[in-house]
Amino acid sequence: MRGENAVLGTAGLAAFLALGEAVPRLGLVKEEYFPPTGRIADALVTEVTDGAFWSALGDTLTGWALGLAIAAGAGVVTGVVLSVVPYLREATASTVEFLRPIPSVALIPLAVLLYGTGLRSVLLLVVYAAFWQVLIQTLYGVQDVDPVAEETARSYGLGTWARVRHVLWPSALPYVMTGVRLAAAVALVLAVTAELVIGAPGLGARIAVAQTSQAVPEMYALIVVTGLLGLLIDVGARSVERRALAWHQSVRGEVTV
């Protein structure tokens, strides 16, 4: 089945690339706005041989990785604390629901005012966007803990930390890993967006420069790079998730009778 899916995926990608080559060649769109796939590929080769490209890629990955790490750590800790401290979840529910829908891009003026166009501005936007993905999933995971297991742990005299470690965390971990995987994608989107809008160093800023200088094939080549980067991040996150949940029924493929 996996081999068949790989073949179908490859065939679909080949058809998409062929369509991208044919549409401008046939005059359906202007080549200066949408270059053929071949020209984009040539521009991509030129980009990867440029040292400035790798520097921009490193800047983007730095903002993404640091922001994701901060958001994941803060989201897990906050979610666990809100869930295990009596009445704290109810006391903060309205605040969470008020802050969570605010788009991170709406904070761009604030980020520029506070930190200018450097890495810290990117981190502010990335952390704010990714934090909620992890926090909400952690809250859901803690709420899904089996009450019988919780009461059994209490009856055996397990303290709060022991219950968190042996009961709460294993039950919440699948939710946490889902939140981290979603946050990884969101963090990349916000990192590139911040670079594109405020001019912070990275692939986004390089895309903006290519657009303003009318280097259209180079612009599309950089967009392709961001897409490939997102694909690699998703594959990597799923791989980590499978390893972390190797014991879980959903990964082992067991069926409860």
PDB file of C-alpha atoms in Angstrom:
ATOM      1  CA  MET A   1       0.000   0.000   0.000  1.00  0.00           C
ATOM      2  CA  ARG A   2       2.790   2.425   0.879  1.00  0.00           C
ATOM      3  CA  GLY A   3       4.570   1.652  -2.398  1.00  0.00           C
ATOM      4  CA  GLU A   4       1.378   2.283  -4.343  1.00  0.00           C
ATOM      5  CA  ASN A   5       0.839   5.580  -2.533  1.00  0.00           C
ATOM      6  CA  ALA A   6       4.427   6.615  -3.312  1.00  0.00           C
ATOM      7  CA  VAL A   7       3.925   5.858  -7.012  1.00  0.00           C
ATOM      8  CA  LEU A   8       0.669   7.801  -7.123  1.00  0.00           C
ATOM      9  CA  GLY A   9       2.262  10.709  -5.281  1.00  0.00           C
ATOM     10  CA  THR A  10       5.207  10.766  -7.684  1.00  0.00           C
ATOM     11  CA  ALA A  11       2.876  10.620 -10.686  1.00  0.00           C
ATOM     12  CA  GLY A  12       0.801  13.492  -9.303  1.00  0.00           C
ATOM     13  CA  LEU A  13       3.897  15.613  -8.730  1.00  0.00           C
ATOM     14  CA  ALA A  14       5.189  14.885 -12.231  1.00  0.00           C
ATOM     15  CA  ALA A  15       1.839  15.896 -13.718  1.00  0.00           C
ATOM     16  CA  PHE A  16       1.846  19.104 -11.692  1.00  0.00           C
ATOM     17  CA  LEU A  17       5.367  20.008 -12.860  1.00  0.00           C
ATOM     18  CA  ALA A  18       4.448  19.233 -16.463  1.00  0.00           C
ATOM     19  CA  LEU A  19       1.386  21.459 -16.161  1.00  0.00           C
ATOM     20  CA  GLY A  20       3.541  24.236 -14.730  1.00  0.00           C
ATOM     21  CA  GLU A  21       5.827  23.945 -17.759  1.00  0.00           C
ATOM     22  CA  ALA A  22       3.030  23.789 -20.324  1.00  0.00           C
ATOM     23  CA  VAL A  23       0.724  26.572 -19.132  1.00  0.00           C
ATOM     24  CA  PRO A  24       3.135  29.500 -19.722  1.00  0.00           C
ATOM     25  CA  ARG A  25       4.618  27.895 -22.842  1.00  0.00           C
ATOM     26  CA  LEU A  26       1.152  27.731 -24.386  1.00  0.00           C
ATOM     27  CA  GLY A  27       0.544  31.387 -23.615  1.00  0.00           C
ATOM     28  CA  LEU A  28      -2.255  30.767 -21.130  1.00  0.00           C
ATOM     29  CA  VAL A  29      -0.411  33.001 -18.654  1.00  0.00           C
ATOM     30  CA  LYS A  30       2.431  35.445 -19.229  1.00  0.00           C
ATOM     31  CA  GLU A  31       5.879  34.009 -18.620  1.00  0.00           C
ATOM     32  CA  GLU A  32       7.019  37.157 -16.850  1.00  0.00           C
ATOM     33  CA  TYR A  33       4.371  36.504 -14.180  1.00  0.00           C
ATOM     34  CA  PHE A  34       4.509  32.703 -14.081  1.00  0.00           C
ATOM     35  CA  PRO A  35       7.724  31.249 -15.555  1.00  0.00           C
ATOM     36  CA  PRO A  36       7.854  27.659 -16.812  1.00  0.00           C
ATOM     37  CA  THR A  37       9.003  24.940 -14.426  1.00  0.00           C
ATOM     38  CA  GLY A  38      12.330  24.676 -16.227  1.00  0.00           C
ATOM     39  CA  ARG A  39      13.220  28.314 -15.588  1.00  0.00           C
ATOM     40  CA  ILE A  40      12.242  28.001 -11.949  1.00  0.00           C
ATOM     41  CA  ALA A  41      14.430  24.908 -11.644  1.00  0.00           C
ATOM     42  CA  ASP A  42      17.371  26.777 -13.178  1.00  0.00           C
ATOM     43  CA  ALA A  43      16.835  29.636 -10.736  1.00  0.00           C
ATOM     44  CA  LEU A  44      16.717  27.137  -7.876  1.00  0.00           C
ATOM     45  CA  VAL A  45      20.079  25.686  -8.907  1.00  0.00           C
ATOM     46  CA  THR A  46      21.526  29.198  -8.989  1.00  0.00           C
ATOM     47  CA  GLU A  47      20.120  29.913  -5.527  1.00  0.00           C
ATOM     48  CA  VAL A  48      21.580  26.824  -3.870  1.00  0.00           C
ATOM     49  CA  THR A  49      25.034  27.710  -5.198  1.00  0.00           C
ATOM     50  CA  ASP A  50      24.854  31.132  -3.549  1.00  0.00           C
ATOM     51  CA  GLY A  51      26.223  31.390  -0.013  1.00  0.00           C
ATOM     52  CA  ALA A  52      23.712  34.115   0.845  1.00  0.00           C
ATOM     53  CA  PHE A  53      20.904  31.632   0.246  1.00  0.00           C
ATOM     54  CA  TRP A  54      22.254  29.240   2.863  1.00  0.00           C
ATOM     55  CA  SER A  55      22.698  32.099   5.301  1.00  0.00           C
ATOM     56  CA  ALA A  56      19.048  33.093   4.786  1.00  0.00           C
ATOM     57  CA  LEU A  57      17.953  29.473   5.197  1.00  0.00           C
ATOM     58  CA  GLY A  58      19.885  29.281   8.458  1.00  0.00           C
ATOM     59  CA  ASP A  59      18.230  32.461   9.727  1.00  0.00           C
ATOM     60  CA  THR A  60      14.781  31.080   8.948  1.00  0.00           C
ATOM     61  CA  LEU A  61      15.506  27.739  10.607  1.00  0.00           C
ATOM     62  CA  THR A  62      16.956  29.497  13.653  1.00  0.00           C
ATOM     63  CA  GLY A  63      13.815  31.571  14.185  1.00  0.00           C
ATOM     64  CA  TRP A  64      11.632  28.520  13.552  1.00  0.00           C
ATOM     65  CA  ALA A  65      13.507  26.158  15.882  1.00  0.00           C
ATOM     66  CA  LEU A  66      13.933  28.603  18.766  1.00  0.00           C
ATOM     67  CA  GLY A  67      10.338  29.786  18.550  1.00  0.00           C
ATOM     68  CA  LEU A  68       8.986  26.240  18.380  1.00  0.00           C
ATOM     69  CA  ALA A  69      11.095  25.094  21.332  1.00  0.00           C
ATOM     70  CA  ILE A  70       9.959  28.022  23.498  1.00  0.00           C
ATOM     71  CA  ALA A  71       6.312  27.614  22.479  1.00  0.00           C
ATOM     72  CA  ALA A  72       6.309  23.848  23.045  1.00  0.00           C
ATOM     73  CA  GLY A  73       7.918  24.081  26.464  1.00  0.00           C
ATOM     74  CA  ALA A  74       5.698  26.937  27.613  1.00  0.00           C
ATOM     75  CA  GLY A  75       2.566  25.314  26.178  1.00  0.00           C
ATOM     76  CA  VAL A  76       3.129  21.972  27.896  1.00  0.00           C
ATOM     77  CA  VAL A  77       4.031  23.474  31.272  1.00  0.00           C
ATOM     78  CA  THR A  78       1.160  25.954  31.186  1.00  0.00           C
ATOM     79  CA  GLY A  79      -1.321  23.307  30.089  1.00  0.00           C
ATOM     80  CA  VAL A  80      -0.344  20.905  32.856  1.00  0.00           C
ATOM     81  CA  VAL A  81      -0.378  23.612  35.539  1.00  0.00           C
ATOM     82  CA  LEU A  82      -3.769  24.936  34.432  1.00  0.00           C
ATOM     83  CA  SER A  83      -5.175  21.413  34.537  1.00  0.00           C
ATOM     84  CA  VAL A  84      -3.824  20.158  37.854  1.00  0.00           C
ATOM     85  CA  VAL A  85      -4.213  23.302  39.978  1.00  0.00           C
ATOM     86  CA  PRO A  86      -7.790  23.440  41.311  1.00  0.00           C
ATOM     87  CA  TYR A  87     -10.022  26.139  39.775  1.00  0.00           C
ATOM     88  CA  LEU A  88      -7.129  27.619  37.760  1.00  0.00           C
ATOM     89  CA  ARG A  89      -8.453  26.224  34.471  1.00  0.00           C
ATOM     90  CA  GLU A  90     -11.870  27.840  35.031  1.00  0.00           C
ATOM     91  CA  ALA A  91     -10.292  31.120  36.160  1.00  0.00           C
ATOM     92  CA  THR A  92      -8.198  31.418  32.995  1.00  0.00           C
ATOM     93  CA  ALA A  93     -10.632  29.962  30.446  1.00  0.00           C
ATOM     94  CA  SER A  94     -12.034  33.328  29.335  1.00  0.00           C
ATOM     95  CA  THR A  95      -8.547  34.826  29.048  1.00  0.00           C
ATOM     96  CA  VAL A  96      -7.339  31.938  26.906  1.00  0.00           C
ATOM     97  CA  GLU A  97     -10.383  32.140  24.644  1.00  0.00           C
ATOM     98  CA  PHE A  98      -9.863  35.907  24.270  1.00  0.00           C
ATOM     99  CA  LEU A  99      -6.147  35.743  23.395  1.00  0.00           C
ATOM    100  CA  ARG A 100      -6.119  32.589  21.276  1.00  0.00           C
ATOM    101  CA  PRO A 101      -8.068  33.930  18.239  1.00  0.00           C
ATOM    102  CA  ILE A 102      -5.864  37.027  17.868  1.00  0.00           C
ATOM    103  CA  PRO A 103      -3.902  36.554  14.605  1.00  0.00           C
ATOM    104  CA  SER A 104      -0.157  36.661  15.114  1.00  0.00           C
ATOM    105  CA  VAL A 105       0.257  38.925  12.093  1.00  0.00           C
ATOM    106  CA  ALA A 106      -1.771  41.546  13.971  1.00  0.00           C
ATOM    107  CA  LEU A 107       1.133  41.723  16.431  1.00  0.00           C
ATOM    108  CA  ILE A 108       3.659  42.700  13.746  1.00  0.00           C
ATOM    109  CA  PRO A 109       3.491  46.449  14.550  1.00  0.00           C
ATOM    110  CA  LEU A 110       3.994  45.659  18.245  1.00  0.00           C
ATOM    111  CA  ALA A 111       6.924  43.351  17.469  1.00  0.00           C
ATOM    112  CA  VAL A 112       8.608  46.020  15.336  1.00  0.00           C
ATOM    113  CA  LEU A 113       8.079  48.674  17.999  1.00  0.00           C
ATOM    114  CA  LEU A 114       9.540  46.452  20.720  1.00  0.00           C
ATOM    115  CA  TYR A 115      12.374  44.684  18.927  1.00  0.00           C
ATOM    116  CA  GLY A 116      12.838  46.241  15.487  1.00  0.00           C
ATOM    117  CA  THR A 117      13.427  43.889  12.572  1.00  0.00           C
ATOM    118  CA  GLY A 118      15.698  41.373  14.268  1.00  0.00           C
ATOM    119  CA  LEU A 119      15.348  37.806  15.461  1.00  0.00           C
ATOM    120  CA  ARG A 120      13.442  38.746  18.590  1.00  0.00           C
ATOM    121  CA  SER A 121      10.567  40.119  16.524  1.00  0.00           C
ATOM    122  CA  VAL A 122      10.366  36.843  14.623  1.00  0.00           C
ATOM    123  CA  LEU A 123      10.428  34.902  17.886  1.00  0.00           C
ATOM    124  CA  LEU A 124       7.593  36.970  19.342  1.00  0.00           C
ATOM    125  CA  LEU A 125       5.323  36.154  16.401  1.00  0.00           C
ATOM    126  CA  VAL A 126       6.360  32.504  16.136  1.00  0.00           C
ATOM    127  CA  VAL A 127       5.998  31.803  19.854  1.00  0.00           C
ATOM    128  CA  TYR A 128       2.618  33.502  20.078  1.00  0.00           C
ATOM    129  CA  ALA A 129       1.208  31.518  17.152  1.00  0.00           C
ATOM    130  CA  ALA A 130       2.693  28.133  18.070  1.00  0.00           C
ATOM    131  CA  PHE A 131       2.039  28.378  21.815  1.00  0.00           C
ATOM    132  CA  TRP A 132      -1.722  28.041  21.474  1.00  0.00           C
ATOM    133  CA  GLN A 133      -1.457  24.894  19.348  1.00  0.00           C
ATOM    134  CA  VAL A 134       0.461  23.113  22.096  1.00  0.00           C
ATOM    135  CA  LEU A 135      -1.492  24.574  25.011  1.00  0.00           C
ATOM    136  CA  ILE A 136      -4.936  23.617  23.708  1.00  0.00           C
ATOM    137  CA  GLN A 137      -3.861  20.088  22.825  1.00  0.00           C
ATOM    138  CA  THR A 138      -2.257  19.670  26.252  1.00  0.00           C
ATOM    139  CA  LEU A 139      -5.473  20.791  27.940  1.00  0.00           C
ATOM    140  CA  TYR A 140      -7.483  18.318  25.868  1.00  0.00           C
ATOM    141  CA  GLY A 141      -5.022  15.553  26.668  1.00  0.00           C
ATOM    142  CA  VAL A 142      -5.169  16.142  30.402  1.00  0.00           C
ATOM    143  CA  GLN A 143      -8.973  16.223  30.313  1.00  0.00           C
ATOM    144  CA  ASP A 144      -8.926  12.835  28.567  1.00  0.00           C
ATOM    145  CA  VAL A 145      -7.173  11.116  31.487  1.00  0.00           C
ATOM    146  CA  ASP A 146      -9.108   8.070  32.684  1.00  0.00           C
ATOM    147  CA  PRO A 147     -10.783   9.110  35.969  1.00  0.00           C
ATOM    148  CA  VAL A 148     -10.528   5.538  37.235  1.00  0.00           C
ATOM    149  CA  ALA A 149      -6.762   5.579  36.760  1.00  0.00           C
ATOM    150  CA  GLU A 150      -6.600   8.967  38.464  1.00  0.00           C
ATOM    151  CA  GLU A 151      -8.575   7.769  41.470  1.00  0.00           C
ATOM    152  CA  THR A 152      -6.553   4.570  41.653  1.00  0.00           C
ATOM    153  CA  ALA A 153      -3.334   6.602  41.775  1.00  0.00           C
ATOM    154  CA  ARG A 154      -4.778   8.726  44.549  1.00  0.00           C
ATOM    155  CA  SER A 155      -5.875   5.690  46.520  1.00  0.00           C
ATOM    156  CA  TYR A 156      -2.337   4.328  46.376  1.00  0.00           C
ATOM    157  CA  GLY A 157      -1.064   7.570  47.856  1.00  0.00           C
ATOM    158  CA  LEU A 158       0.700   8.977  44.793  1.00  0.00           C
ATOM    159  CA  GLY A 159       1.481  12.670  45.124  1.00  0.00           C
ATOM    160  CA  THR A 160       0.738  15.334  42.535  1.00  0.00           C
ATOM    161  CA  TRP A 161       4.077  14.996  40.725  1.00  0.00           C
ATOM    162  CA  ALA A 162       3.853  11.176  40.694  1.00  0.00           C
ATOM    163  CA  ARG A 163       0.321  11.310  39.249  1.00  0.00           C
ATOM    164  CA  VAL A 164       1.448  13.779  36.586  1.00  0.00           C
ATOM    165  CA  ARG A 165       4.389  11.576  35.656  1.00  0.00           C
ATOM    166  CA  HIS A 166       2.728   8.137  35.679  1.00  0.00           C
ATOM    167  CA  VAL A 167      -0.924   8.844  34.870  1.00  0.00           C
ATOM    168  CA  LEU A 168      -1.457  12.271  33.355  1.00  0.00           C
ATOM    169  CA  TRP A 169       1.586  12.525  31.075  1.00  0.00           C
ATOM    170  CA  PRO A 170       1.212   9.148  29.282  1.00  0.00           C
ATOM    171  CA  SER A 171      -2.452   9.921  28.598  1.00  0.00           C
ATOM    172  CA  ALA A 172      -1.764  13.459  27.402  1.00  0.00           C
ATOM    173  CA  LEU A 173       1.352  12.690  25.334  1.00  0.00           C
ATOM    174  CA  PRO A 174      -0.502  11.763  22.092  1.00  0.00           C
ATOM    175  CA  TYR A 175      -2.323  15.096  22.257  1.00  0.00           C
ATOM    176  CA  VAL A 176       0.899  16.946  23.059  1.00  0.00           C
ATOM    177  CA  MET A 177       2.690  15.406  20.079  1.00  0.00           C
ATOM    178  CA  THR A 178      -0.180  16.401  17.801  1.00  0.00           C
ATOM    179  CA  GLY A 179       0.035  19.935  19.146  1.00  0.00           C
ATOM    180  CA  VAL A 180       3.792  20.090  18.577  1.00  0.00           C
ATOM    181  CA  ARG A 181       3.380  18.803  15.014  1.00  0.00           C
ATOM    182  CA  LEU A 182       0.764  21.462  14.265  1.00  0.00           C
ATOM    183  CA  ALA A 183       2.878  24.095  15.986  1.00  0.00           C
ATOM    184  CA  ALA A 184       5.902  23.163  13.843  1.00  0.00           C
ATOM    185  CA  ALA A 185       3.983  24.014  10.669  1.00  0.00           C
ATOM    186  CA  VAL A 186       2.513  27.202  12.140  1.00  0.00           C
ATOM    187  CA  ALA A 187       5.952  28.293  13.370  1.00  0.00           C
ATOM    188  CA  LEU A 188       7.399  28.014   9.854  1.00  0.00           C
ATOM    189  CA  VAL A 189       4.517  30.015   8.373  1.00  0.00           C
ATOM    190  CA  LEU A 190       4.987  32.811  10.902  1.00  0.00           C
ATOM    191  CA  ALA A 191       8.783  32.818  10.587  1.00  0.00           C
ATOM    192  CA  VAL A 192       8.607  33.310   6.809  1.00  0.00           C
ATOM    193  CA  THR A 193       5.734  35.805   7.143  1.00  0.00           C
ATOM    194  CA  ALA A 194       7.661  37.898   9.663  1.00  0.00           C
ATOM    195  CA  GLU A 195      10.709  37.951   7.413  1.00  0.00           C
ATOM    196  CA  LEU A 196       8.591  38.841   4.390  1.00  0.00           C
ATOM    197  CA  VAL A 197       6.666  41.674   6.053  1.00  0.00           C
ATOM    198  CA  ILE A 198       9.155  43.279   8.440  1.00  0.00           C
ATOM    199  CA  GLY A 199      12.355  42.438   6.552  1.00  0.00           C
ATOM    200  CA  ALA A 200      13.970  40.238   9.203  1.00  0.00           C
ATOM    201  CA  PRO A 201      16.860  38.181   7.773  1.00  0.00           C
ATOM    202  CA  GLY A 202      15.726  34.916   6.212  1.00  0.00           C
ATOM    203  CA  LEU A 203      14.030  33.324   3.232  1.00  0.00           C
ATOM    204  CA  GLY A 204      11.025  35.640   3.523  1.00  0.00           C
ATOM    205  CA  ALA A 205      13.192  38.740   3.181  1.00  0.00           C
ATOM    206  CA  ARG A 206      14.975  37.151   0.230  1.00  0.00           C
ATOM    207  CA  ILE A 207      11.603  36.488  -1.437  1.00  0.00           C
ATOM    208  CA  ALA A 208      10.624  40.131  -0.933  1.00  0.00           C
ATOM    209  CA  VAL A 209      13.888  41.327  -2.487  1.00  0.00           C
ATOM    210  CA  ALA A 210      13.400  39.034  -5.492  1.00  0.00           C
ATOM    211  CA  GLN A 211       9.848  40.321  -5.955  1.00  0.00           C
ATOM    212  CA  THR A 212      10.770  43.998  -5.793  1.00  0.00           C
ATOM    213  CA  SER A 213      13.694  43.492  -8.188  1.00  0.00           C
ATOM    214  CA  GLN A 214      11.474  41.668 -10.708  1.00  0.00           C
ATOM    215  CA  ALA A 215      13.519  38.461 -10.374  1.00  0.00           C
ATOM    216  CA  VAL A 216      10.393  36.364 -10.824  1.00  0.00           C
ATOM    217  CA  PRO A 217      11.995  32.914 -11.417  1.00  0.00           C
ATOM    218  CA  GLU A 218      14.180  33.409  -8.329  1.00  0.00           C
ATOM    219  CA  MET A 219      11.108  34.419  -6.334  1.00  0.00           C
ATOM    220  CA  TYR A 220       9.267  31.238  -7.309  1.00  0.00           C
ATOM    221  CA  ALA A 221      12.384  29.170  -6.621  1.00  0.00           C
ATOM    222  CA  LEU A 222      12.524  30.534  -3.074  1.00  0.00           C
ATOM    223  CA  ILE A 223       8.813  29.855  -2.625  1.00  0.00           C
ATOM    224  CA  VAL A 224       9.467  26.264  -3.688  1.00  0.00           C
ATOM    225  CA  VAL A 225      12.210  26.066  -1.050  1.00  0.00           C
ATOM    226  CA  THR A 226       9.798  27.160   1.669  1.00  0.00           C
ATOM    227  CA  GLY A 227       7.337  24.517   0.485  1.00  0.00           C
ATOM    228  CA  LEU A 228       9.996  21.807   0.558  1.00  0.00           C
ATOM    229  CA  LEU A 229      11.067  23.001   3.993  1.00  0.00           C
ATOM    230  CA  GLY A 230       7.501  22.698   5.242  1.00  0.00           C
ATOM    231  CA  LEU A 231       7.274  19.182   3.803  1.00  0.00           C
ATOM    232  CA  LEU A 232      10.501  18.111   5.491  1.00  0.00           C
ATOM    233  CA  ILE A 233       9.370  19.578   8.802  1.00  0.00           C
ATOM    234  CA  ASP A 234       6.064  17.716   8.608  1.00  0.00           C
ATOM    235  CA  VAL A 235       7.765  14.417   7.750  1.00  0.00           C
ATOM    236  CA  GLY A 236      10.275  14.914  10.547  1.00  0.00           C
ATOM    237  CA  ALA A 237       7.567  15.799  13.064  1.00  0.00           C
ATOM    238  CA  ARG A 238       5.562  12.712  12.139  1.00  0.00           C
ATOM    239  CA  SER A 239       8.666  10.552  12.491  1.00  0.00           C
ATOM    240  CA  VAL A 240       9.366  11.950  15.966  1.00  0.00           C
ATOM    241  CA  GLU A 241       5.716  11.447  16.875  1.00  0.00           C
ATOM    242  CA  ARG A 242       5.818   7.793  15.839  1.00  0.00           C
ATOM    243  CA  ARG A 243       8.977   7.195  17.871  1.00  0.00           C
ATOM    244  CA  ALA A 244       7.648   8.973  20.945  1.00  0.00           C
ATOM    245  CA  LEU A 245       4.370   7.032  20.750  1.00  0.00           C
ATOM    246  CA  ALA A 246       5.815   3.657  19.774  1.00  0.00           C
ATOM    247  CA  TRP A 247       4.044   2.202  22.823  1.00  0.00           C
ATOM    248  CA  HIS A 248       0.685   3.709  21.902  1.00  0.00           C
ATOM    249  CA  GLN A 249      -2.093   1.658  20.330  1.00  0.00           C
ATOM    250  CA  SER A 250      -2.528   4.039  17.409  1.00  0.00           C
ATOM    251  CA  VAL A 251       1.099   3.503  16.372  1.00  0.00           C
ATOM    252  CA  ARG A 252       1.341  -0.213  17.100  1.00  0.00           C
ATOM    253  CA  GLY A 253      -1.835  -0.796  15.145  1.00  0.00           C
ATOM    254  CA  GLU A 254      -3.446  -2.905  17.827  1.00  0.00           C
ATOM    255  CA  VAL A 255      -7.196  -3.280  17.940  1.00  0.00           C
ATOM    256  CA  THR A 256      -9.020  -3.397  21.241  1.00  0.00           C
ATOM    257  CA  VAL A 257     -11.638  -6.139  21.325  1.00  0.00           C
TER     258      VAL A 257
END
